[in-house]
Coordinates of C-alpha atoms in Angstrom, one line a residue:
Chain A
X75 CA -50.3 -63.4 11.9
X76 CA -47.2 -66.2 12.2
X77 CA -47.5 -66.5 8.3
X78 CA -51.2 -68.0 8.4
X79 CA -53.9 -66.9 5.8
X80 CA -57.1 -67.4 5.5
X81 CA -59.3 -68.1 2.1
X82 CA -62.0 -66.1 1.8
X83 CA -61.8 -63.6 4.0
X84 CA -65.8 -62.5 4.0
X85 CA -68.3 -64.8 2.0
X86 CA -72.3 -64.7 2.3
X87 CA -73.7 -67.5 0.7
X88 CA -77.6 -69.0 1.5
X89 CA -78.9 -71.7 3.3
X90 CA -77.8 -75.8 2.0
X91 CA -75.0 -74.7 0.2
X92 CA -71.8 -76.4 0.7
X93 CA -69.1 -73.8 1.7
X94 CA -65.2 -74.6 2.2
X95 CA -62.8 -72.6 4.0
X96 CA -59.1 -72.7 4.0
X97 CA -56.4 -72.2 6.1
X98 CA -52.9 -71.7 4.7
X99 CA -49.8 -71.8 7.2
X100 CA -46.0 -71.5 6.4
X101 CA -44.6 -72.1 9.5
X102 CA -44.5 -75.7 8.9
X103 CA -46.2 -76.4 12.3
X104 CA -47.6 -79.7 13.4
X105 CA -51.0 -78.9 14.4
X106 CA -54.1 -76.7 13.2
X107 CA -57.1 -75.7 14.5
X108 CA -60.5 -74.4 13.8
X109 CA -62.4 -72.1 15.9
X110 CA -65.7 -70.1 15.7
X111 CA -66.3 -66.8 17.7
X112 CA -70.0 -66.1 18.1
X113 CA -70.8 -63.3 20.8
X114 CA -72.6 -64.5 24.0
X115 CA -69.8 -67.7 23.4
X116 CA -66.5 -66.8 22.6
X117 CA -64.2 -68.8 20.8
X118 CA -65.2 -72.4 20.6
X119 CA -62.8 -75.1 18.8
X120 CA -64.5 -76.8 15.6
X121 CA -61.9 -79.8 14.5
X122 CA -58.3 -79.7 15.3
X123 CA -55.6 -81.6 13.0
X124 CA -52.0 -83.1 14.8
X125 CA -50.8 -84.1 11.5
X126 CA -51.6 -84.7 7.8
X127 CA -54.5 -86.8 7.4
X128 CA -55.1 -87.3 11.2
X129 CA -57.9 -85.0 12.1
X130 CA -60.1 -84.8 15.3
X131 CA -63.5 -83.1 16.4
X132 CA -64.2 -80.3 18.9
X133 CA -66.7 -79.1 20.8
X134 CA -69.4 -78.1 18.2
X135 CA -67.9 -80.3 15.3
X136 CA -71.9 -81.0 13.9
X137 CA -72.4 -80.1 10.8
X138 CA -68.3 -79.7 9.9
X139 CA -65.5 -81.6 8.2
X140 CA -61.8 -81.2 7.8
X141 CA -59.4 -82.2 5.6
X142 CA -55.2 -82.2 6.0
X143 CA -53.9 -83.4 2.8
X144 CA -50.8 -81.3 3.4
X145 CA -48.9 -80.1 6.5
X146 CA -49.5 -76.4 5.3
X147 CA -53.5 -76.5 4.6
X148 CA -56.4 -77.4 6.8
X149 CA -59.9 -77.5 4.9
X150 CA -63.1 -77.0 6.6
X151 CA -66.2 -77.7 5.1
X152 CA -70.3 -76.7 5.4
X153 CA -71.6 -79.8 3.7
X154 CA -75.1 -77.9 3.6
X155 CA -74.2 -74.1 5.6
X156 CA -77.3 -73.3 8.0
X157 CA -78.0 -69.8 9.4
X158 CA -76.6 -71.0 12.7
X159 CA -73.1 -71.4 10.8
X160 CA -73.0 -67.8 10.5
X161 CA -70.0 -66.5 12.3
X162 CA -66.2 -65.6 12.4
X163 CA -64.1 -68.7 12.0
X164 CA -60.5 -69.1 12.4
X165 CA -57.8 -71.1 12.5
X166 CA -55.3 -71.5 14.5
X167 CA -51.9 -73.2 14.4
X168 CA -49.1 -74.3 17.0
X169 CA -46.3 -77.0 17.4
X170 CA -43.5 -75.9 15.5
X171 CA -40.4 -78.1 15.5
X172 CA -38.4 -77.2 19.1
X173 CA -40.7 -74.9 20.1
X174 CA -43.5 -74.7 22.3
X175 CA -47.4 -75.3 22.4
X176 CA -48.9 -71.1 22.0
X177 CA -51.3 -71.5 19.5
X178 CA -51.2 -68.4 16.8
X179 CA -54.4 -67.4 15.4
X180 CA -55.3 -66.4 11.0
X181 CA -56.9 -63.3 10.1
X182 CA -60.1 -65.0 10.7
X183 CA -63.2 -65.3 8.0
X184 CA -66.5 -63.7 8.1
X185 CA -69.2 -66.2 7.0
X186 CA -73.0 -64.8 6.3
X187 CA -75.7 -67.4 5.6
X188 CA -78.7 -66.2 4.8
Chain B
X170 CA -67.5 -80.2 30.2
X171 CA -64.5 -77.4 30.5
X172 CA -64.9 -73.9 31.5
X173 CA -63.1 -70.8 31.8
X174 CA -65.1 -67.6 33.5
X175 CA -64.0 -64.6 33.4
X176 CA -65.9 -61.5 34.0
X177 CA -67.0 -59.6 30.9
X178 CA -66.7 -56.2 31.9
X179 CA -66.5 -53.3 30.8
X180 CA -63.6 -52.6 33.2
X181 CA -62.8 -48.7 33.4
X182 CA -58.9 -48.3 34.3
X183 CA -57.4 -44.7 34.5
X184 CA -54.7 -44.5 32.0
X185 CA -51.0 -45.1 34.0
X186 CA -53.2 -47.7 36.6
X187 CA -52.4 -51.2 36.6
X188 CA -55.4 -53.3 35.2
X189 CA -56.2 -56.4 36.7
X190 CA -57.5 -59.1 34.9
X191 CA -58.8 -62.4 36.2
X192 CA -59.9 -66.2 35.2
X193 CA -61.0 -69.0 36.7
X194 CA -61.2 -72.8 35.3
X195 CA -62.9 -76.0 35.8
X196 CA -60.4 -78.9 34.6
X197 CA -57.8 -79.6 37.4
X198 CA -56.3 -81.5 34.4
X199 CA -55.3 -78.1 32.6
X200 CA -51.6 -77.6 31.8
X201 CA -51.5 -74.5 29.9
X202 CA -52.8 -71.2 30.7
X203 CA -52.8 -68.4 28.0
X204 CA -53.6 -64.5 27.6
X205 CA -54.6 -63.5 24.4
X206 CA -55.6 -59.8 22.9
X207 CA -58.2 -59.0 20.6
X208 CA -59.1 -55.6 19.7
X209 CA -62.9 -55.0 17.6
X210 CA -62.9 -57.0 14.5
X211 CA -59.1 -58.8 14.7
X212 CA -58.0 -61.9 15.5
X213 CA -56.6 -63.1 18.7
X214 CA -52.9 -61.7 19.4
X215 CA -51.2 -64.1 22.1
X216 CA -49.4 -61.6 24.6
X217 CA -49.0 -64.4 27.4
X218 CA -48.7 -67.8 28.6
X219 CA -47.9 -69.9 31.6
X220 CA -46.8 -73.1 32.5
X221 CA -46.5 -73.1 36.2
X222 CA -47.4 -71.9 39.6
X223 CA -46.5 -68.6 40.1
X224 CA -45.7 -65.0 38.6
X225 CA -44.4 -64.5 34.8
X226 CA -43.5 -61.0 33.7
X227 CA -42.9 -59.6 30.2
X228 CA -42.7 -55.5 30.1
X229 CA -45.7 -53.9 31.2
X230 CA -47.2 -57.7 31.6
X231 CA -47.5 -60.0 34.4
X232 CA -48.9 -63.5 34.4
X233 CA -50.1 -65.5 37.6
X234 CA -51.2 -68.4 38.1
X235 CA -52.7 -70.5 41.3
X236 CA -53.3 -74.1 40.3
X237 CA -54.6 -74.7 43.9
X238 CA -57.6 -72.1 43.5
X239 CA -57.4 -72.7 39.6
X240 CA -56.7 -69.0 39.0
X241 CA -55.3 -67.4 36.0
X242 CA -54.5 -63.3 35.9
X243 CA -52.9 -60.8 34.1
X244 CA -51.5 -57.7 35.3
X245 CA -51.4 -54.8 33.3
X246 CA -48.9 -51.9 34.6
X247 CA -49.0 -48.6 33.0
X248 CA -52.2 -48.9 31.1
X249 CA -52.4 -47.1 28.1
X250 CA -55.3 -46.4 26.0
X251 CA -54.0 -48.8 23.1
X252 CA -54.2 -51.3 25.8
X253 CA -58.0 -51.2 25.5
X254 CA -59.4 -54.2 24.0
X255 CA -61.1 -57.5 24.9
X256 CA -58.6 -60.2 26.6
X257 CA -59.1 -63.5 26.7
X258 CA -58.3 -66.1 28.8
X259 CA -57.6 -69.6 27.6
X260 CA -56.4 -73.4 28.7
X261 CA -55.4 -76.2 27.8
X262 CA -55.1 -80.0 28.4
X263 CA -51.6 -82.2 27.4
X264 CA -51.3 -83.0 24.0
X265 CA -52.8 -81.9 20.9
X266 CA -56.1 -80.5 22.5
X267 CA -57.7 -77.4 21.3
X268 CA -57.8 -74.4 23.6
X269 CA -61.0 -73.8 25.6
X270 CA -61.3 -70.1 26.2
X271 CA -63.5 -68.0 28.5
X272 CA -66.1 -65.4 27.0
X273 CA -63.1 -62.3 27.0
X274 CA -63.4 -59.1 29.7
X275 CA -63.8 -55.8 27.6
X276 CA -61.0 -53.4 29.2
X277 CA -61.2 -49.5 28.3
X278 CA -58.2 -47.5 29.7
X279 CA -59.1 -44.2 30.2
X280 CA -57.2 -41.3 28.8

């Protein structure tokens, strides 16, 4: 997985909750991404980051925040998680030093609200 | 709004057949064209990506791409049944810009 991990890897939690999910990379690469992967829509980015503490929204950004305090981690948050959030998310990273723009995908985290 | 279409399948190829896979897109503006793999319950594996007009080839994989008819394909020679899986096609704009993928076709290689 291009030395990316994901934090949890399953969590169900209930409705209004805040829930925050992290991606951890050490490839030292410039930018990271989050996607979701329902069925019926594929994958679908959520907020992408092209360095640390410059963050940017996707297609279906509502209801999500980032954070990039460091080049290696890329929070994303459920201020109050609804059951629409329910869904595989994850993250993505490319832009490492010389090399080119492929984007290499985490293990991916399997969020339940009920 | 961007969009990739691909057709979702399932497609049936005979194991040792070459499986074709195709993609359209919407945004003339697209720079990068990517094939990715993702077997049931994994993440994406990238096994592809093109730049420019034309054929890429790597092993049993080929990669074309038509700007002009803004077509994407993949070529898979020798099918084997690991090769089953759902592929998906992706692009993407200049800079920074986040992938915009099409729904995946579900390809089952028959033994």
């Amino acid at each position: 997985d291009a030395g990316i991990t994901q934090s949890p890897r399953h969590k169900v939690t209930e409705t209004g909750t805040p829930v925050t999910l992290r991606c951890h990379q050490t490839e030292n690469h410039r930018y990271m991404y989050w996607y979701r992967q329902d069925p019926g829509h594929g994958l679908r980015l959520i907020h992408y980051s092209y360095g640390v503490k410059d963050t940017d929204k996707g297609e279906v950004s509502d209801g999500y925040s980032v954070s990039r305090s460091k080049t290696e981690d890329f929070l994303l948050t459920l201020e109050s998680a609804t059951s629409s959030q329910t869904s595989v998310y994850f993250c993505a990273i490319s832009g490492r030093t010389g090399g080119t723009n492929e984007q290499f995908f985490g293990p991916g985290t399997r969020l339940t609200v009920l | 709004q961007k969009e990739v279409e691909q057709n979702s399948g399932p497609l049936s190829v005979p194991e040792g057949a070459i499986a074709s896979l195709n993609c359209t897109y919407s945004d003339r503006g697209s720079q990068s064209f990517f094939w990715y793999r993702q077997y049931s319950g994994k993440s994406p594996e990238l096994i592809m990506f093109i730049y420019s007009n034309g054929d890429k080839e790597d092993g049993r994989f080929t990669a074309q791409l038509n700007k002009a008819s803004q077509y994407v394909s993949l070529l898979i020679r020798d099918s084997q049944p690991s090769d089953s899986a759902t592929y998906l096609c992706a692009v993407r704009g200049g800079g920074a810009d986040g992938l915009t993928f099409g729904k995946g076709t579900h390809l089952i290689i028959q033994p």
